[in-house]
XYZ file of C-alpha atoms in Angstrom:
522
model
C -13.411 31.403 -22.512
C -10.146 30.556 -20.637
C -8.017 33.303 -19.067
C -4.303 33.177 -19.153
C -2.621 34.797 -16.419
C 0.687 36.274 -16.432
C 3.720 35.540 -14.162
C 5.474 39.006 -13.293
C 6.600 37.929 -9.453
C 6.961 34.894 -7.941
C 7.988 33.695 -4.247
C 10.003 30.448 -4.088
C 10.447 29.002 -0.689
C 10.588 25.293 -0.808
C 12.328 22.810 1.543
C 12.692 20.056 -1.490
C 15.143 22.297 -3.378
C 15.003 19.636 -6.336
C 14.803 21.516 -9.857
C 14.359 25.179 -7.966
C 17.558 26.593 -9.384
C 16.765 25.667 -13.141
C 13.212 26.857 -12.139
C 14.265 30.001 -10.717
C 16.795 30.425 -14.117
C 14.107 29.905 -16.506
C 11.893 32.583 -14.564
C 14.559 35.107 -14.506
C 15.249 34.911 -18.203
C 11.520 35.860 -18.854
C 11.836 38.961 -16.481
C 10.148 37.470 -13.495
C 11.073 39.288 -10.236
C 11.874 36.364 -7.575
C 11.120 36.954 -3.864
C 12.439 34.149 -1.577
C 13.518 33.762 1.928
C 16.076 31.439 4.035
C 17.713 28.647 2.332
C 16.280 29.203 -0.959
C 17.254 32.674 -1.495
C 20.936 31.662 -0.323
C 20.874 28.984 -2.950
C 19.694 31.024 -5.606
C 21.898 33.777 -5.052
C 24.852 31.562 -5.165
C 23.709 30.424 -8.342
C 23.933 34.265 -9.370
C 20.141 34.543 -9.783
C 18.669 38.349 -8.353
C 16.791 37.652 -5.291
C 14.707 40.021 -3.385
C 14.762 38.706 0.290
C 11.016 38.759 1.465
C 12.217 40.801 4.907
C 13.399 43.553 2.152
C 10.164 43.199 0.499
C 7.870 43.350 3.413
C 10.330 45.944 5.349
C 10.015 43.527 8.371
C 12.742 41.337 9.270
C 12.374 37.615 10.057
C 11.774 37.210 14.251
C 11.616 34.647 16.715
C 14.201 32.523 15.307
C 12.845 32.480 11.646
C 8.945 31.493 13.302
C 7.559 34.724 11.724
C 8.518 35.700 8.065
C 6.139 35.454 5.144
C 3.093 36.230 7.710
C 2.842 39.699 6.609
C 0.124 41.669 4.494
C 2.272 42.477 1.994
C 3.212 38.648 1.401
C -0.441 37.625 1.959
C -2.237 40.461 0.178
C 0.016 39.938 -2.970
C -1.138 36.456 -2.531
C -4.867 36.883 -2.194
C -5.618 40.029 -3.660
C -8.200 39.840 -6.223
C -6.946 41.442 -9.260
C -10.589 42.877 -10.186
C -11.591 43.388 -6.786
C -8.676 44.329 -4.521
C -6.440 46.462 -6.896
C -7.566 49.739 -5.119
C -6.762 48.332 -1.713
C -3.247 46.819 -2.717
C -2.632 50.503 -4.447
C -3.379 52.127 -1.474
C -1.597 49.668 0.785
C 1.266 49.458 -1.565
C 0.897 45.321 -1.995
C 2.648 44.240 -5.037
C 0.742 41.344 -6.544
C 2.524 38.019 -6.208
C 1.583 35.658 -9.120
C 3.284 32.578 -8.810
C 3.911 30.878 -5.314
C 6.597 27.884 -5.118
C 6.434 26.129 -1.869
C 6.849 22.765 -0.309
C 6.637 22.098 3.394
C 9.374 21.344 6.361
C 10.029 17.288 6.093
C 8.016 16.537 9.209
C 7.590 12.879 8.207
C 11.430 12.547 7.630
C 11.908 14.137 11.008
C 9.873 12.212 13.299
C 11.276 8.855 11.438
C 14.730 9.866 12.615
C 15.785 7.666 15.686
C 15.431 9.702 19.157
C 13.426 12.356 17.674
C 12.026 14.405 20.534
C 8.550 16.065 20.720
C 10.597 19.543 20.663
C 12.115 18.615 17.507
C 8.786 17.476 16.281
C 7.464 20.736 17.021
C 9.795 22.939 15.270
C 9.527 21.016 12.220
C 5.604 22.081 11.806
C 5.650 24.635 9.108
C 3.243 27.462 9.961
C 3.979 30.080 7.309
C 4.329 27.278 4.309
C 0.976 26.210 4.668
C -0.598 29.539 5.062
C 0.871 30.609 1.925
C 0.066 27.593 -0.300
C -3.655 27.513 1.141
C -3.877 31.351 0.181
C -2.173 30.798 -3.292
C -4.634 27.688 -3.835
C -8.003 29.561 -2.754
C -6.993 32.849 -5.063
C -5.901 29.906 -7.919
C -8.200 32.380 -10.376
C -5.071 34.841 -10.043
C -2.314 32.926 -8.653
C -0.320 29.915 -9.765
C 0.631 27.425 -6.691
C 3.209 24.891 -7.232
C 3.916 22.371 -4.449
C 5.709 19.574 -6.427
C 9.042 19.855 -8.136
C 7.355 17.614 -11.176
C 5.248 20.481 -11.966
C 7.799 23.353 -12.921
C 8.498 22.239 -16.322
C 4.369 21.841 -16.971
C 4.430 25.935 -16.127
C 7.476 26.890 -17.940
C 6.001 25.045 -21.126
C 2.654 27.108 -20.488
C 4.862 30.364 -19.990
C 6.692 29.564 -23.560
C 3.264 28.814 -25.315
C 0.863 31.248 -23.710
C 3.073 33.957 -21.941
C 0.870 32.449 -18.908
C -0.489 29.647 -17.427
C -4.214 28.420 -18.162
C -7.032 28.233 -15.925
C -7.219 24.718 -16.143
C -3.750 23.955 -15.135
C -3.898 26.677 -12.175
C -7.034 24.705 -10.856
C -5.481 21.267 -11.170
C -2.466 22.744 -9.383
C -4.685 24.323 -6.282
C -6.266 21.047 -5.753
C -2.686 19.495 -5.699
C -1.896 22.050 -3.224
C -4.834 21.266 -0.808
C -3.809 17.596 -1.389
C -0.397 18.390 0.089
C -1.164 20.706 3.047
C -4.048 17.661 3.672
C -1.541 15.304 3.892
C 0.766 17.059 5.609
C -1.623 18.064 8.441
C -3.062 14.280 8.483
C 0.606 13.173 9.424
C 0.777 16.065 12.011
C -2.422 14.731 13.793
C -1.370 11.033 13.321
C 1.747 11.880 15.193
C 0.514 13.894 17.907
C -2.542 11.756 18.359
C -0.761 8.631 19.524
C 1.146 10.956 22.205
C -1.569 11.907 24.383
C 0.504 10.229 27.136
C 4.055 11.243 26.528
C 5.170 8.402 28.407
C 3.491 5.525 26.474
C 2.817 6.281 22.864
C -0.448 4.222 21.620
C -0.244 2.294 18.383
C -3.705 3.841 17.088
C -3.942 7.409 17.221
C -7.118 9.479 18.317
C -8.184 10.089 14.546
C -6.788 8.163 11.906
C -5.809 10.333 8.978
C -4.277 8.912 5.499
C -4.189 10.180 1.775
C -4.799 7.718 -0.953
C -4.142 8.332 -4.436
C -6.018 7.385 -7.223
C -3.966 4.871 -9.565
C -6.884 4.060 -11.705
C -10.802 3.927 -12.377
C -11.951 0.548 -12.805
C -14.710 -0.803 -15.340
C -16.572 -2.089 -12.576
C -16.533 -3.230 -8.998
C -17.054 -6.728 -7.173
C -19.981 -6.679 -9.601
C -20.968 -5.096 -12.745
C -23.393 -2.634 -11.273
C -20.950 -1.086 -9.109
C -18.499 1.643 -10.084
C -15.014 1.462 -8.558
C -11.570 3.089 -8.577
C -8.125 1.764 -7.093
C -6.280 3.754 -4.816
C -2.722 3.240 -3.607
C -0.692 4.584 -0.677
C 2.373 6.707 -2.018
C 4.504 6.207 1.042
C 4.196 2.152 0.513
C 7.229 1.106 -0.892
C 7.105 -2.791 0.047
C 6.474 -5.259 -3.121
C 2.857 -5.401 -3.332
C 0.162 -5.251 -6.101
C -0.196 -1.896 -5.432
C 3.363 -0.654 -6.332
C 3.463 -3.657 -9.235
C 4.074 -2.918 -12.739
C 2.162 -4.102 -15.536
C 4.018 -5.452 -18.261
C 0.851 -6.744 -20.760
C -2.418 -7.445 -20.755
C -5.991 -6.290 -20.104
C -6.635 -3.584 -17.426
C -6.902 -5.181 -14.106
C -10.531 -5.322 -12.358
C -11.449 -5.091 -8.852
C -11.734 -8.739 -8.332
C -8.392 -9.052 -10.280
C -6.372 -6.891 -7.807
C -8.025 -8.373 -4.521
C -7.217 -11.843 -5.534
C -3.561 -10.703 -7.017
C -2.974 -9.073 -3.674
C -4.073 -12.592 -1.807
C -1.876 -14.448 -3.913
C 1.173 -12.214 -3.538
C 1.051 -11.877 0.487
C 0.951 -15.771 0.510
C 3.741 -16.659 -1.799
C 6.031 -14.072 0.304
C 5.907 -16.028 3.254
C 8.144 -18.836 1.705
C 11.731 -19.271 1.440
C 11.972 -21.803 -1.540
C 10.947 -21.443 -4.779
C 7.146 -21.342 -4.354
C 3.823 -21.002 -6.301
C 0.500 -19.735 -5.102
C -2.458 -20.255 -7.114
C -5.530 -18.106 -5.608
C -9.211 -18.059 -7.022
C -11.799 -16.008 -5.441
C -9.207 -14.584 -2.580
C -8.444 -18.275 -1.173
C -5.309 -20.344 -2.217
C -6.621 -23.360 -4.262
C -3.238 -24.822 -4.684
C 0.352 -23.820 -2.737
C 3.404 -25.795 -3.321
C 6.990 -25.363 -2.947
C 10.014 -26.912 -5.241
C 13.336 -26.935 -6.572
C 12.295 -24.624 -9.188
C 9.356 -22.181 -9.616
C 8.255 -24.464 -12.506
C 8.186 -27.603 -10.182
C 6.194 -25.621 -7.710
C 4.016 -24.357 -9.910
C 3.193 -27.940 -11.591
C 2.648 -29.196 -7.776
C 0.582 -26.124 -6.912
C -1.704 -27.071 -10.266
C -2.284 -30.684 -9.203
C -3.926 -29.957 -6.018
C -7.192 -28.415 -7.764
C -7.123 -27.932 -11.751
C -10.585 -26.941 -11.817
C -10.548 -24.275 -9.266
C -7.134 -22.780 -10.922
C -8.760 -22.267 -14.186
C -9.031 -18.377 -14.504
C -6.798 -17.978 -11.255
C -3.815 -15.757 -10.195
C -0.817 -17.014 -9.935
C 1.777 -15.597 -7.841
C 5.690 -16.572 -7.842
C 8.491 -15.857 -5.213
C 11.085 -16.027 -8.117
C 11.192 -14.282 -11.145
C 8.910 -15.739 -13.957
C 11.479 -17.784 -16.371
C 10.765 -19.288 -19.854
C 10.119 -22.625 -18.591
C 7.618 -21.713 -16.057
C 5.718 -19.550 -18.441
C 5.590 -22.118 -20.940
C 3.974 -24.489 -18.521
C 1.315 -21.962 -17.948
C 0.644 -21.020 -21.084
C 0.424 -24.588 -22.161
C -1.680 -25.529 -19.595
C -4.193 -23.301 -18.306
C -6.323 -20.197 -18.672
C -4.718 -17.847 -16.172
C -6.281 -14.184 -15.535
C -2.799 -12.625 -13.786
C 0.834 -14.014 -12.924
C 2.671 -11.869 -10.937
C 6.256 -12.267 -9.759
C 9.316 -10.535 -8.473
C 10.878 -10.071 -12.059
C 10.455 -11.561 -15.160
C 12.908 -12.721 -17.968
C 12.557 -11.267 -21.556
C 11.796 -14.735 -23.030
C 9.141 -15.536 -20.504
C 7.592 -12.193 -21.222
C 7.513 -13.002 -25.247
C 5.924 -16.362 -24.184
C 3.210 -14.694 -22.420
C 2.713 -12.014 -24.808
C 1.028 -14.960 -27.026
C -1.804 -14.504 -24.972
C -2.405 -11.067 -25.052
C -4.982 -10.987 -22.508
C -3.051 -12.181 -19.818
C -2.044 -9.490 -17.150
C 1.491 -10.007 -16.213
C 2.908 -8.094 -13.248
C 6.056 -7.473 -11.923
C 7.070 -6.446 -8.465
C 10.790 -5.478 -6.864
C 12.150 -7.839 -4.975
C 10.527 -9.038 -1.713
C 11.820 -7.013 1.216
C 11.625 -7.570 5.144
C 8.063 -6.867 5.821
C 7.081 -3.996 7.808
C 4.096 -3.177 10.480
C 1.552 -1.929 8.601
C -2.465 -1.385 9.344
C -5.439 -3.557 7.980
C -8.599 -2.171 7.288
C -12.162 -3.440 7.265
C -15.276 -1.391 6.304
C -18.220 -1.655 8.347
C -21.080 0.487 7.720
C -20.148 4.130 9.483
C -16.688 3.119 10.403
C -13.575 1.347 10.017
C -12.239 -1.530 11.610
C -8.312 -0.965 12.038
C -5.660 -3.651 13.215
C -2.431 -4.546 12.297
C -1.868 -6.769 9.517
C -1.254 -10.443 10.318
C 2.557 -10.990 10.099
C 2.295 -13.056 12.756
C 5.049 -16.064 12.697
C 5.648 -19.200 14.629
C 8.748 -20.975 14.417
C 9.489 -24.943 14.664
C 11.058 -23.989 18.089
C 7.927 -22.577 19.435
C 5.514 -25.447 18.709
C 4.099 -27.327 21.769
C 3.805 -31.299 21.033
C 0.505 -32.163 23.205
C 0.322 -35.962 22.208
C 2.131 -39.058 23.192
C 3.065 -39.407 19.180
C 5.655 -36.800 17.807
C 5.530 -35.435 14.655
C 8.757 -36.715 12.550
C 11.543 -34.372 10.840
C 9.186 -34.454 7.270
C 5.918 -34.027 9.338
C 7.392 -31.196 10.921
C 8.211 -29.469 7.714
C 4.682 -29.856 6.216
C 3.170 -28.740 9.374
C 4.917 -25.721 8.932
C 4.197 -25.473 5.089
C 0.653 -26.022 5.728
C 0.322 -23.529 8.645
C 1.709 -20.509 6.416
C -1.154 -21.658 3.751
C -3.788 -21.715 6.274
C -3.124 -18.009 7.139
C -4.523 -17.066 3.782
C -7.244 -19.368 3.733
C -10.554 -17.631 4.495
C -11.946 -18.772 7.852
C -12.760 -21.502 8.622
C -9.870 -23.048 7.160
C -8.418 -26.366 6.704
C -5.318 -27.382 4.673
C -4.204 -30.617 3.921
C -0.609 -31.104 2.595
C 2.343 -33.466 1.990
C 5.792 -32.948 0.676
C 5.730 -29.486 0.114
C 2.242 -29.507 -1.846
C -1.215 -28.580 -0.640
C -3.861 -31.803 -1.517
C -6.741 -30.484 -0.080
C -8.129 -26.858 0.990
C -11.282 -26.340 2.496
C -12.175 -22.820 2.914
C -15.071 -20.079 4.371
C -17.637 -22.790 5.465
C -19.562 -22.140 8.733
C -18.403 -25.031 10.544
C -14.823 -26.419 10.716
C -15.829 -30.079 10.488
C -17.303 -29.008 6.702
C -14.328 -27.248 5.557
C -12.440 -30.385 6.276
C -15.133 -32.412 4.461
C -14.853 -30.104 1.566
C -10.954 -30.142 1.384
C -11.221 -34.032 1.300
C -14.008 -33.915 -1.224
C -11.736 -31.491 -3.618
C -8.867 -33.874 -3.056
C -10.908 -36.977 -4.004
C -12.171 -35.287 -7.374
C -8.463 -34.759 -8.409
C -7.323 -37.780 -7.868
C -4.959 -37.083 -4.689
C -4.941 -38.887 -1.090
C -5.210 -37.567 1.895
C -3.504 -40.520 3.443
C -0.595 -39.615 5.114
C -0.617 -36.062 4.825
C -0.872 -33.175 7.732
C -3.490 -30.748 8.423
C -3.574 -27.036 9.597
C -6.526 -25.516 11.270
C -6.388 -22.057 11.268
C -8.136 -21.780 14.781
C -8.842 -24.539 17.310
C -10.871 -27.726 17.045
C -13.793 -27.074 19.660
C -15.110 -30.622 19.593
C -13.225 -33.672 18.813
C -15.235 -34.332 15.580
C -12.582 -32.683 13.316
C -10.130 -34.954 14.655
C -11.657 -37.774 14.238
C -12.475 -36.830 10.298
C -8.955 -36.395 9.859
C -8.102 -39.679 11.190
C -10.716 -41.317 8.764
C -8.958 -39.492 5.846
C -5.454 -41.031 6.982
C -3.737 -37.831 8.453
C -0.871 -38.419 10.318
C -0.008 -35.130 12.103
C -2.051 -31.767 12.920
C -1.195 -28.146 13.448
C -3.591 -26.033 15.387
C -3.647 -22.845 17.668
C -5.314 -24.980 20.712
C -6.941 -22.829 23.630
C -10.262 -24.414 23.383
C -11.893 -25.296 26.766
C -12.546 -28.956 25.509
C -8.419 -29.290 24.469
C -7.851 -32.259 26.562
C -10.972 -33.814 24.594
C -9.274 -33.079 21.275
C -6.063 -34.052 22.466
C -7.214 -37.253 23.650
C -8.940 -38.070 20.300
C -5.630 -37.416 18.642
C -3.786 -40.049 21.042
C -6.734 -42.640 20.285
C -6.267 -42.122 16.580
C -2.458 -41.851 16.725
C -2.335 -38.577 15.365
C 0.733 -36.321 16.306
C -0.736 -32.881 17.114
C 1.328 -29.623 18.076
C -0.477 -26.363 19.464
C 1.045 -23.167 18.008
C -0.845 -20.738 20.700
C -1.632 -18.663 17.701
C -4.805 -18.456 15.216
C -5.239 -16.727 12.066
C -8.758 -15.959 11.368
C -9.420 -14.677 7.958
C -12.996 -12.914 7.259
């Protein structure tokens, strides 16, 4: 049977003051005695709410510049005391029960983000009393209600109004939230100091890696129907992404939908001009730029209509009416994602109720983040590949130099190749992919697959440019490109046979540039 626990005494001490005055007012109106400390107590007093300072309650003043104020038996005994076991001890020690604790912690993350934050500043913003009270209240959730998030104030007040107390289920749920809160807090501190084992030279990767993801949704199944799955997101991630996107309509996203949508969106974000990326099984099967996103979509679809069936479509401009019409009238699509969507476009897509329509915030400058790859018993961690090579950084290594139009197409193809699974070969012409070869064990076979795809769709490789995500180990890839009619090649270079490869390009009359940067994508 569910137990209702009344609230007669509450301890309020919050770093984030959002909603605390209103919450305290409501508690006072219910004749709840309020204990508080420092800035919270001052704020409540100014609002005319009767408050008992913790120092008055314990008979022990704050010491050590506020470092020790709540670490006292009258506070922790009041929180941890079991009402049906420890009552006699509490009465003997004159410990009054504390039924509700509302505490959130010093803003450690915000402090260390500030320019010029010193190690001493960081240390002073490590909360000690707060986490101790939070953990104590969460441990004794059978008798005590713990609140660490301002959005839970109304939930607790609602139960007080309805039941004159707080239910078991709510206290347990709030206790879990409390342990999640302290785990995230301790994880941030461990990460920060773990990067500073050598204070003179902070490391990129901490000694232990702690992060906390929140479950956004359970999924019907994983990559295959016999696998269970869920989607977790990083609550601190603010960049436009599939994780932070809003679904306007359509079926629930599947595991594969989410993975493919991420691949499409991250690729399209690299383009300045209106662009469209169509992805199937995590690989771009069609990419193009245009004067409008409708033109970009039409050209991207033309690359590989067969693979585009049931694909994911991403744009770098808001979805408009004309583009929505073009998609819905032309193909079956699983997901459309864009930084916004017009009302008319949304109504057009609504005609296909199963199509998942997602919108993101406007694209912003990309931030340095970690990329993860799971291996059995461990995790590979690296920076996300945001590597960019400008046109001025290209090294022309052949006798023939690419002309301005070829350079433009080479840069376009290079961006696409970054998002194609290795071994990756991309043929492009006039800002549009004309053939994509992905994931082959041999680079030559990736080139052949891309040519076959182009031929099947009635496209010609002749006059196009080629991008390779990594260097050519032999000249055979160059010879195959020449046979297909490729006029310019972009690749990282760095092979022990670069001289042989450059000689082959010269023989075949092909311009070739080196980037000095590869883009393996496994």
